Amino acid sequence: MTVAISGDGGDEVFAGYRRYRWHQMAEAVRAYVPAPLRRGVLGQLAAAYPKMDWAPRWLRAKHTLTEISLDSALGYYRTVAKVHHDQRRGMFSATLRAQLDGHDPAARIVDLMQTCDTEDTLLQAQFVDINTYLVGDILTKVDRTSMAHSLEVRAPFLDYRLVEWGMALPASMKLRGQEGKYLLKRALEPMVPAEILYRRKQGFAMSLSGLFRSEAGRLRGRLLGGKMADSGVFDPAAINRLITQHEQGRSDHATPLWLLLAFEGFLEAESAIQAPIARAAE
């Protein structure tokens, strides 16, 4: 048996994600700006500010203003959401929107922050991620991928004693200036070269924007026909607008388009499994 060691859980327990730093900065603004002023003035600025996906990061303030205008849990929900509420709901068919009436995906974040029962805003965000992103995304991917290749994976950062100790640390021991996992990195300095330990965090994502623009025709074929059209889940006109805006460079919709492709792949795979079962039952 081959055993692999995974670093999963380290970012959640010791605050390694960049979004934690942003959340703390947003919380600092919320602490000094009264909620009515945030919701009114900043909310109106966010509504008026152009989206500008194409612009340099420092000019893309629409989402920043929106998140700060919201309360803590809703602001953090917008930080972690892959596709924001209005855009996601706009892609759904009228039938699905009616069926989802009253459902609020942000309610899970609100409930977890309340369950955490602490005024420590960083700990609240970490608690949310441990109960959602870690178990529902990161560990799921590692488990499926490792099992597909006959690997046994261990995640030492998720030893319950280490998790309890790390989560109990004050925020200053996890975030220090622009540095996440502060105490953990200091502890590893004798063992890991500084150029590796303190380099910019690198994820595993790759840019699909250019590929989706050059393959817009194939995208339309997969997302506007076949099982996607039969499912009745999405509004074809809304999906076509999404592809057109991306193709013309007016917006970067690579993330929602990728998620739609993943769903289309699921529908095709499910159909391939069900077809022989249906034939056998005839």
mmCIF file of N, CA, C and O in Angstrom, residues 10-93:
data_model
loop_
_atom_site.group_PDB
_atom_site.id
_atom_site.type_symbol
_atom_site.label_atom_id
_atom_site.label_comp_id
_atom_site.label_asym_id
_atom_site.label_seq_id
_atom_site.Cartn_x
_atom_site.Cartn_y
_atom_site.Cartn_z
ATOM 1 N N GLY A 10 -4.585 22.563 6.406
ATOM 2 C CA GLY A 10 -3.653 23.554 6.922
ATOM 3 C C GLY A 10 -4.114 24.976 6.687
ATOM 4 O O GLY A 10 -3.972 25.843 7.557
ATOM 5 N N ASP A 11 -4.685 25.232 5.506
ATOM 6 C CA ASP A 11 -5.144 26.592 5.199
ATOM 7 C C ASP A 11 -6.344 26.969 6.050
ATOM 8 O O ASP A 11 -6.479 28.126 6.469
ATOM 9 N N GLU A 12 -7.228 26.003 6.300
ATOM 10 C CA GLU A 12 -8.410 26.301 7.106
ATOM 11 C C GLU A 12 -8.040 26.479 8.583
ATOM 12 O O GLU A 12 -8.529 27.399 9.247
ATOM 13 N N VAL A 13 -7.193 25.624 9.098
ATOM 14 C CA VAL A 13 -6.863 25.652 10.531
ATOM 15 C C VAL A 13 -5.946 26.821 10.881
ATOM 16 O O VAL A 13 -6.092 27.456 11.935
ATOM 17 N N PHE A 14 -4.995 27.140 9.983
ATOM 18 C CA PHE A 14 -4.014 28.187 10.281
ATOM 19 C C PHE A 14 -4.205 29.449 9.431
ATOM 20 O O PHE A 14 -3.315 30.291 9.365
ATOM 21 N N ALA A 15 -5.359 29.561 8.775
ATOM 22 C CA ALA A 15 -5.731 30.782 8.034
ATOM 23 C C ALA A 15 -4.769 31.102 6.898
ATOM 24 O O ALA A 15 -4.149 32.168 6.866
ATOM 25 N N GLY A 16 -4.666 30.194 5.952
ATOM 26 C CA GLY A 16 -3.756 30.409 4.835
ATOM 27 C C GLY A 16 -4.380 31.041 3.604
ATOM 28 O O GLY A 16 -3.665 31.553 2.738
ATOM 29 N N TYR A 17 -5.691 31.023 3.493
ATOM 30 C CA TYR A 17 -6.331 31.557 2.292
ATOM 31 C C TYR A 17 -6.308 33.091 2.276
ATOM 32 O O TYR A 17 -6.515 33.729 3.308
ATOM 33 N N ARG A 18 -6.103 33.636 1.093
ATOM 34 C CA ARG A 18 -6.086 35.099 0.958
ATOM 35 C C ARG A 18 -7.431 35.710 1.328
ATOM 36 O O ARG A 18 -7.494 36.854 1.770
ATOM 37 N N ARG A 19 -8.496 34.962 1.148
ATOM 38 C CA ARG A 19 -9.816 35.513 1.464
ATOM 39 C C ARG A 19 -9.972 35.816 2.955
ATOM 40 O O ARG A 19 -10.790 36.648 3.334
ATOM 41 N N TYR A 20 -9.193 35.155 3.807
ATOM 42 C CA TYR A 20 -9.259 35.466 5.235
ATOM 43 C C TYR A 20 -8.727 36.872 5.498
ATOM 44 O O TYR A 20 -9.265 37.608 6.327
ATOM 45 N N ARG A 21 -7.665 37.236 4.803
ATOM 46 C CA ARG A 21 -7.127 38.589 4.970
ATOM 47 C C ARG A 21 -8.139 39.623 4.488
ATOM 48 O O ARG A 21 -8.335 40.658 5.123
ATOM 49 N N TRP A 22 -8.773 39.329 3.348
ATOM 50 C CA TRP A 22 -9.781 40.249 2.839
ATOM 51 C C TRP A 22 -10.956 40.338 3.819
ATOM 52 O O TRP A 22 -11.484 41.424 4.082
ATOM 53 N N HIS A 23 -11.380 39.208 4.357
ATOM 54 C CA HIS A 23 -12.507 39.200 5.292
ATOM 55 C C HIS A 23 -12.194 40.056 6.511
ATOM 56 O O HIS A 23 -13.047 40.825 6.975
ATOM 57 N N GLN A 24 -10.969 39.961 7.011
ATOM 58 C CA GLN A 24 -10.590 40.754 8.177
ATOM 59 C C GLN A 24 -10.565 42.246 7.855
ATOM 60 O O GLN A 24 -10.951 43.085 8.675
ATOM 61 N N MET A 25 -10.105 42.600 6.669
ATOM 62 C CA MET A 25 -10.109 44.013 6.269
ATOM 63 C C MET A 25 -11.538 44.529 6.113
ATOM 64 O O MET A 25 -11.859 45.646 6.529
ATOM 65 N N ALA A 26 -12.402 43.706 5.525
ATOM 66 C CA ALA A 26 -13.802 44.108 5.378
ATOM 67 C C ALA A 26 -14.461 44.252 6.740
ATOM 68 O O ALA A 26 -15.256 45.180 6.963
ATOM 69 N N GLU A 27 -14.111 43.368 7.661
ATOM 70 C CA GLU A 27 -14.674 43.450 9.006
ATOM 71 C C GLU A 27 -14.213 44.720 9.719
ATOM 72 O O GLU A 27 -14.962 45.307 10.502
ATOM 73 N N ALA A 28 -12.991 45.145 9.464
ATOM 74 C CA ALA A 28 -12.496 46.387 10.069
ATOM 75 C C ALA A 28 -13.320 47.574 9.592
ATOM 76 O O ALA A 28 -13.632 48.489 10.368
ATOM 77 N N VAL A 29 -13.693 47.568 8.317
ATOM 78 C CA VAL A 29 -14.543 48.647 7.794
ATOM 79 C C VAL A 29 -15.920 48.566 8.423
ATOM 80 O O VAL A 29 -16.491 49.583 8.849
ATOM 81 N N ARG A 30 -16.474 47.361 8.511
ATOM 82 C CA ARG A 30 -17.806 47.196 9.102
ATOM 83 C C ARG A 30 -17.842 47.675 10.549
ATOM 84 O O ARG A 30 -18.864 48.174 11.021
ATOM 85 N N ALA A 31 -16.725 47.496 11.260
ATOM 86 C CA ALA A 31 -16.682 47.876 12.675
ATOM 87 C C ALA A 31 -16.777 49.381 12.864
ATOM 88 O O ALA A 31 -17.255 49.849 13.909
ATOM 89 N N TYR A 32 -16.334 50.156 11.880
ATOM 90 C CA TYR A 32 -16.281 51.607 12.020
ATOM 91 C C TYR A 32 -17.363 52.342 11.234
ATOM 92 O O TYR A 32 -17.603 53.518 11.478
ATOM 93 N N VAL A 33 -17.995 51.644 10.295
ATOM 94 C CA VAL A 33 -19.034 52.283 9.489
ATOM 95 C C VAL A 33 -20.381 51.676 9.874
ATOM 96 O O VAL A 33 -20.578 50.466 9.709
ATOM 97 N N PRO A 34 -21.309 52.469 10.393
ATOM 98 C CA PRO A 34 -22.612 51.939 10.815
ATOM 99 C C PRO A 34 -23.326 51.202 9.686
ATOM 100 O O PRO A 34 -23.218 51.579 8.510
ATOM 101 N N ALA A 35 -24.054 50.153 10.045
ATOM 102 C CA ALA A 35 -24.730 49.319 9.048
ATOM 103 C C ALA A 35 -25.650 50.113 8.118
ATOM 104 O O ALA A 35 -25.621 49.897 6.900
ATOM 105 N N PRO A 36 -26.479 51.035 8.635
ATOM 106 C CA PRO A 36 -27.341 51.788 7.708
ATOM 107 C C PRO A 36 -26.548 52.569 6.667
ATOM 108 O O PRO A 36 -26.953 52.672 5.504
ATOM 109 N N LEU A 37 -25.403 53.122 7.074
ATOM 110 C CA LEU A 37 -24.565 53.872 6.142
ATOM 111 C C LEU A 37 -23.936 52.935 5.121
ATOM 112 O O LEU A 37 -23.856 53.259 3.929
ATOM 113 N N ARG A 38 -23.492 51.777 5.584
ATOM 114 C CA ARG A 38 -22.898 50.807 4.659
ATOM 115 C C ARG A 38 -23.917 50.341 3.639
ATOM 116 O O ARG A 38 -23.646 50.309 2.431
ATOM 117 N N ARG A 39 -25.103 49.978 4.123
ATOM 118 C CA ARG A 39 -26.126 49.457 3.212
ATOM 119 C C ARG A 39 -26.619 50.533 2.250
ATOM 120 O O ARG A 39 -26.886 50.255 1.082
ATOM 121 N N GLY A 40 -26.716 51.756 2.771
ATOM 122 C CA GLY A 40 -27.220 52.835 1.927
ATOM 123 C C GLY A 40 -26.187 53.379 0.969
ATOM 124 O O GLY A 40 -26.281 53.188 -0.246
ATOM 125 N N VAL A 41 -25.143 54.003 1.508
ATOM 126 C CA VAL A 41 -24.154 54.680 0.663
ATOM 127 C C VAL A 41 -23.326 53.691 -0.146
ATOM 128 O O VAL A 41 -23.228 53.775 -1.373
ATOM 129 N N LEU A 42 -22.698 52.707 0.550
ATOM 130 C CA LEU A 42 -21.847 51.756 -0.174
ATOM 131 C C LEU A 42 -22.661 50.862 -1.093
ATOM 132 O O LEU A 42 -22.204 50.493 -2.182
ATOM 133 N N GLY A 43 -23.853 50.495 -0.646
ATOM 134 C CA GLY A 43 -24.718 49.680 -1.499
ATOM 135 C C GLY A 43 -25.084 50.399 -2.786
ATOM 136 O O GLY A 43 -25.085 49.813 -3.869
ATOM 137 N N GLN A 44 -25.379 51.700 -2.680
ATOM 138 C CA GLN A 44 -25.709 52.476 -3.872
ATOM 139 C C GLN A 44 -24.495 52.654 -4.779
ATOM 140 O O GLN A 44 -24.610 52.592 -6.008
ATOM 141 N N LEU A 45 -23.337 52.856 -4.166
ATOM 142 C CA LEU A 45 -22.107 52.957 -4.971
ATOM 143 C C LEU A 45 -21.841 51.656 -5.716
ATOM 144 O O LEU A 45 -21.450 51.659 -6.891
ATOM 145 N N ALA A 46 -22.040 50.525 -5.028
ATOM 146 C CA ALA A 46 -21.814 49.221 -5.649
ATOM 147 C C ALA A 46 -22.767 49.013 -6.823
ATOM 148 O O ALA A 46 -22.376 48.493 -7.872
ATOM 149 N N ALA A 47 -24.022 49.426 -6.652
ATOM 150 C CA ALA A 47 -25.007 49.259 -7.726
ATOM 151 C C ALA A 47 -24.653 50.108 -8.941
ATOM 152 O O ALA A 47 -24.859 49.704 -10.086
ATOM 153 N N ALA A 48 -24.100 51.309 -8.689
ATOM 154 C CA ALA A 48 -23.780 52.225 -9.785
ATOM 155 C C ALA A 48 -22.443 51.911 -10.451
ATOM 156 O O ALA A 48 -22.225 52.251 -11.616
ATOM 157 N N TYR A 49 -21.542 51.252 -9.712
ATOM 158 C CA TYR A 49 -20.192 51.016 -10.226
ATOM 159 C C TYR A 49 -20.230 49.956 -11.331
ATOM 160 O O TYR A 49 -20.843 48.905 -11.182
ATOM 161 N N PRO A 50 -19.584 50.201 -12.471
ATOM 162 C CA PRO A 50 -19.582 49.205 -13.556
ATOM 163 C C PRO A 50 -18.821 47.946 -13.157
ATOM 164 O O PRO A 50 -17.914 47.986 -12.332
ATOM 165 N N LYS A 51 -19.197 46.816 -13.757
ATOM 166 C CA LYS A 51 -18.623 45.526 -13.372
ATOM 167 C C LYS A 51 -17.153 45.421 -13.774
ATOM 168 O O LYS A 51 -16.317 44.987 -13.012
ATOM 169 N N MET A 52 -16.821 45.747 -15.010
ATOM 170 C CA MET A 52 -15.433 45.848 -15.495
ATOM 171 C C MET A 52 -14.571 44.615 -15.196
ATOM 172 O O MET A 52 -13.513 44.703 -14.595
ATOM 173 N N ASP A 53 -15.037 43.442 -15.632
ATOM 174 C CA ASP A 53 -14.233 42.228 -15.475
ATOM 175 C C ASP A 53 -12.899 42.318 -16.208
ATOM 176 O O ASP A 53 -11.930 41.656 -15.842
ATOM 177 N N TRP A 54 -12.874 43.137 -17.262
ATOM 178 C CA TRP A 54 -11.689 43.228 -18.105
ATOM 179 C C TRP A 54 -10.596 44.107 -17.507
ATOM 180 O O TRP A 54 -9.451 44.088 -17.942
ATOM 181 N N ALA A 55 -10.955 44.908 -16.480
ATOM 182 C CA ALA A 55 -10.045 45.931 -15.958
ATOM 183 C C ALA A 55 -9.039 45.339 -14.985
ATOM 184 O O ALA A 55 -9.210 44.228 -14.477
ATOM 185 N N PRO A 56 -7.950 46.075 -14.695
ATOM 186 C CA PRO A 56 -7.016 45.635 -13.651
ATOM 187 C C PRO A 56 -7.753 45.456 -12.323
ATOM 188 O O PRO A 56 -8.767 46.107 -12.064
ATOM 189 N N ARG A 57 -7.230 44.577 -11.457
ATOM 190 C CA ARG A 57 -7.907 44.222 -10.218
ATOM 191 C C ARG A 57 -8.254 45.445 -9.370
ATOM 192 O O ARG A 57 -9.315 45.510 -8.765
ATOM 193 N N TRP A 58 -7.345 46.443 -9.338
ATOM 194 C CA TRP A 58 -7.584 47.585 -8.461
ATOM 195 C C TRP A 58 -8.751 48.450 -8.923
ATOM 196 O O TRP A 58 -9.277 49.268 -8.170
ATOM 197 N N LEU A 59 -9.185 48.267 -10.182
ATOM 198 C CA LEU A 59 -10.329 49.026 -10.674
ATOM 199 C C LEU A 59 -11.653 48.273 -10.517
ATOM 200 O O LEU A 59 -12.726 48.844 -10.672
ATOM 201 N N ARG A 60 -11.562 46.960 -10.200
ATOM 202 C CA ARG A 60 -12.778 46.154 -10.118
ATOM 203 C C ARG A 60 -13.355 46.225 -8.710
ATOM 204 O O ARG A 60 -13.236 45.299 -7.918
ATOM 205 N N ALA A 61 -14.000 47.349 -8.399
ATOM 206 C CA ALA A 61 -14.445 47.606 -7.026
ATOM 207 C C ALA A 61 -15.902 47.245 -6.784
ATOM 208 O O ALA A 61 -16.376 47.350 -5.654
ATOM 209 N N LYS A 62 -16.634 46.821 -7.796
ATOM 210 C CA LYS A 62 -18.061 46.563 -7.628
ATOM 211 C C LYS A 62 -18.322 45.509 -6.555
ATOM 212 O O LYS A 62 -19.122 45.709 -5.639
ATOM 213 N N HIS A 63 -17.641 44.362 -6.676
ATOM 214 C CA HIS A 63 -17.851 43.292 -5.703
ATOM 215 C C HIS A 63 -17.340 43.695 -4.323
ATOM 216 O O HIS A 63 -17.941 43.355 -3.297
ATOM 217 N N THR A 64 -16.235 44.437 -4.289
ATOM 218 C CA THR A 64 -15.674 44.881 -3.010
ATOM 219 C C THR A 64 -16.670 45.759 -2.262
ATOM 220 O O THR A 64 -16.945 45.544 -1.071
ATOM 221 N N LEU A 65 -17.223 46.746 -2.951
ATOM 222 C CA LEU A 65 -18.193 47.642 -2.329
ATOM 223 C C LEU A 65 -19.439 46.880 -1.892
ATOM 224 O O LEU A 65 -19.986 47.129 -0.816
ATOM 225 N N THR A 66 -19.873 45.933 -2.721
ATOM 226 C CA THR A 66 -21.068 45.152 -2.378
ATOM 227 C C THR A 66 -20.841 44.336 -1.116
ATOM 228 O O THR A 66 -21.687 44.311 -0.213
ATOM 229 N N GLU A 67 -19.688 43.662 -1.033
ATOM 230 C CA GLU A 67 -19.410 42.814 0.113
ATOM 231 C C GLU A 67 -19.321 43.613 1.405
ATOM 232 O O GLU A 67 -19.824 43.204 2.459
ATOM 233 N N ILE A 68 -18.686 44.790 1.349
ATOM 234 C CA ILE A 68 -18.561 45.608 2.556
ATOM 235 C C ILE A 68 -19.919 46.162 2.976
ATOM 236 O O ILE A 68 -20.190 46.331 4.173
ATOM 237 N N SER A 69 -20.786 46.408 2.006
ATOM 238 C CA SER A 69 -22.108 46.956 2.342
ATOM 239 C C SER A 69 -22.974 45.935 3.067
ATOM 240 O O SER A 69 -23.927 46.306 3.754
ATOM 241 N N LEU A 70 -22.657 44.657 2.922
ATOM 242 C CA LEU A 70 -23.439 43.594 3.549
ATOM 243 C C LEU A 70 -22.928 43.288 4.948
ATOM 244 O O LEU A 70 -21.821 43.668 5.319
ATOM 245 N N ASP A 71 -23.729 42.577 5.723
ATOM 246 C CA ASP A 71 -23.281 42.123 7.033
ATOM 247 C C ASP A 71 -22.248 41.019 6.860
ATOM 248 O O ASP A 71 -22.050 40.481 5.765
ATOM 249 N N SER A 72 -21.619 40.627 7.952
ATOM 250 C CA SER A 72 -20.463 39.739 7.911
ATOM 251 C C SER A 72 -20.725 38.434 7.159
ATOM 252 O O SER A 72 -19.983 38.070 6.249
ATOM 253 N N ALA A 73 -21.766 37.709 7.539
ATOM 254 C CA ALA A 73 -22.015 36.393 6.941
ATOM 255 C C ALA A 73 -22.335 36.504 5.460
ATOM 256 O O ALA A 73 -21.824 35.725 4.638
ATOM 257 N N LEU A 74 -23.179 37.463 5.089
ATOM 258 C CA LEU A 74 -23.541 37.621 3.683
ATOM 259 C C LEU A 74 -22.348 38.108 2.869
ATOM 260 O O LEU A 74 -22.170 37.717 1.714
ATOM 261 N N GLY A 75 -21.525 38.965 3.464
ATOM 262 C CA GLY A 75 -20.323 39.416 2.784
ATOM 263 C C GLY A 75 -19.362 38.272 2.531
ATOM 264 O O GLY A 75 -18.777 38.157 1.446
ATOM 265 N N TYR A 76 -19.195 37.400 3.532
ATOM 266 C CA TYR A 76 -18.290 36.259 3.352
ATOM 267 C C TYR A 76 -18.857 35.280 2.330
ATOM 268 O O TYR A 76 -18.108 34.683 1.550
ATOM 269 N N TYR A 77 -20.159 35.121 2.326
ATOM 270 C CA TYR A 77 -20.787 34.253 1.327
ATOM 271 C C TYR A 77 -20.448 34.723 -0.086
ATOM 272 O O TYR A 77 -20.115 33.925 -0.962
ATOM 273 N N ARG A 78 -20.516 36.033 -0.314
ATOM 274 C CA ARG A 78 -20.170 36.555 -1.635
ATOM 275 C C ARG A 78 -18.705 36.335 -1.952
ATOM 276 O O ARG A 78 -18.317 36.168 -3.113
ATOM 277 N N THR A 79 -17.845 36.342 -0.922
ATOM 278 C CA THR A 79 -16.421 36.121 -1.140
ATOM 279 C C THR A 79 -16.143 34.705 -1.634
ATOM 280 O O THR A 79 -15.289 34.492 -2.502
ATOM 281 N N VAL A 80 -16.860 33.721 -1.091
ATOM 282 C CA VAL A 80 -16.564 32.321 -1.424
ATOM 283 C C VAL A 80 -17.410 31.785 -2.572
ATOM 284 O O VAL A 80 -17.080 30.749 -3.145
ATOM 285 N N ALA A 81 -18.515 32.468 -2.913
ATOM 286 C CA ALA A 81 -19.387 31.973 -3.978
ATOM 287 C C ALA A 81 -18.689 32.025 -5.336
ATOM 288 O O ALA A 81 -18.077 33.038 -5.683
ATOM 289 N N LYS A 82 -18.770 30.952 -6.079
ATOM 290 C CA LYS A 82 -18.169 30.911 -7.414
ATOM 291 C C LYS A 82 -18.947 31.782 -8.398
ATOM 292 O O LYS A 82 -18.370 32.411 -9.289
ATOM 293 N N VAL A 83 -20.266 31.778 -8.257
ATOM 294 C CA VAL A 83 -21.127 32.586 -9.116
ATOM 295 C C VAL A 83 -22.098 33.317 -8.198
ATOM 296 O O VAL A 83 -22.747 32.692 -7.352
ATOM 297 N N HIS A 84 -22.176 34.630 -8.335
ATOM 298 C CA HIS A 84 -23.007 35.400 -7.430
ATOM 299 C C HIS A 84 -24.501 35.163 -7.681
ATOM 300 O O HIS A 84 -24.913 34.762 -8.770
ATOM 301 N N HIS A 85 -25.276 35.435 -6.657
ATOM 302 C CA HIS A 85 -26.684 35.056 -6.599
ATOM 303 C C HIS A 85 -27.475 35.498 -7.830
ATOM 304 O O HIS A 85 -28.163 34.686 -8.466
ATOM 305 N N ASP A 86 -27.414 36.770 -8.193
ATOM 306 C CA ASP A 86 -28.233 37.282 -9.296
ATOM 307 C C ASP A 86 -27.874 36.618 -10.612
ATOM 308 O O ASP A 86 -28.766 36.276 -11.411
ATOM 309 N N GLN A 87 -26.576 36.447 -10.852
ATOM 310 C CA GLN A 87 -26.160 35.810 -12.101
ATOM 311 C C GLN A 87 -26.593 34.350 -12.135
ATOM 312 O O GLN A 87 -27.085 33.863 -13.154
ATOM 313 N N ARG A 88 -26.408 33.646 -11.027
ATOM 314 C CA ARG A 88 -26.783 32.235 -10.975
ATOM 315 C C ARG A 88 -28.286 32.052 -11.179
ATOM 316 O O ARG A 88 -28.726 31.223 -11.981
ATOM 317 N N ARG A 89 -29.064 32.841 -10.459
ATOM 318 C CA ARG A 89 -30.520 32.728 -10.577
ATOM 319 C C ARG A 89 -30.995 33.118 -11.978
ATOM 320 O O ARG A 89 -31.966 32.552 -12.494
ATOM 321 N N GLY A 90 -30.296 34.072 -12.605
ATOM 322 C CA GLY A 90 -30.667 34.489 -13.949
ATOM 323 C C GLY A 90 -30.455 33.410 -14.993
ATOM 324 O O GLY A 90 -31.060 33.468 -16.070
ATOM 325 N N MET A 91 -29.615 32.426 -14.707
ATOM 326 C CA MET A 91 -29.375 31.334 -15.655
ATOM 327 C C MET A 91 -30.437 30.251 -15.563
ATOM 328 O O MET A 91 -30.580 29.435 -16.465
ATOM 329 N N PHE A 92 -31.195 30.220 -14.455
ATOM 330 C CA PHE A 92 -32.172 29.162 -14.255
ATOM 331 C C PHE A 92 -33.422 29.390 -15.096
ATOM 332 O O PHE A 92 -33.796 30.529 -15.408
ATOM 333 N N SER A 93 -34.097 28.302 -15.409
ATOM 334 C CA SER A 93 -35.375 28.395 -16.106
ATOM 335 C C SER A 93 -36.430 28.951 -15.155
ATOM 336 O O SER A 93 -36.271 28.913 -13.925
#
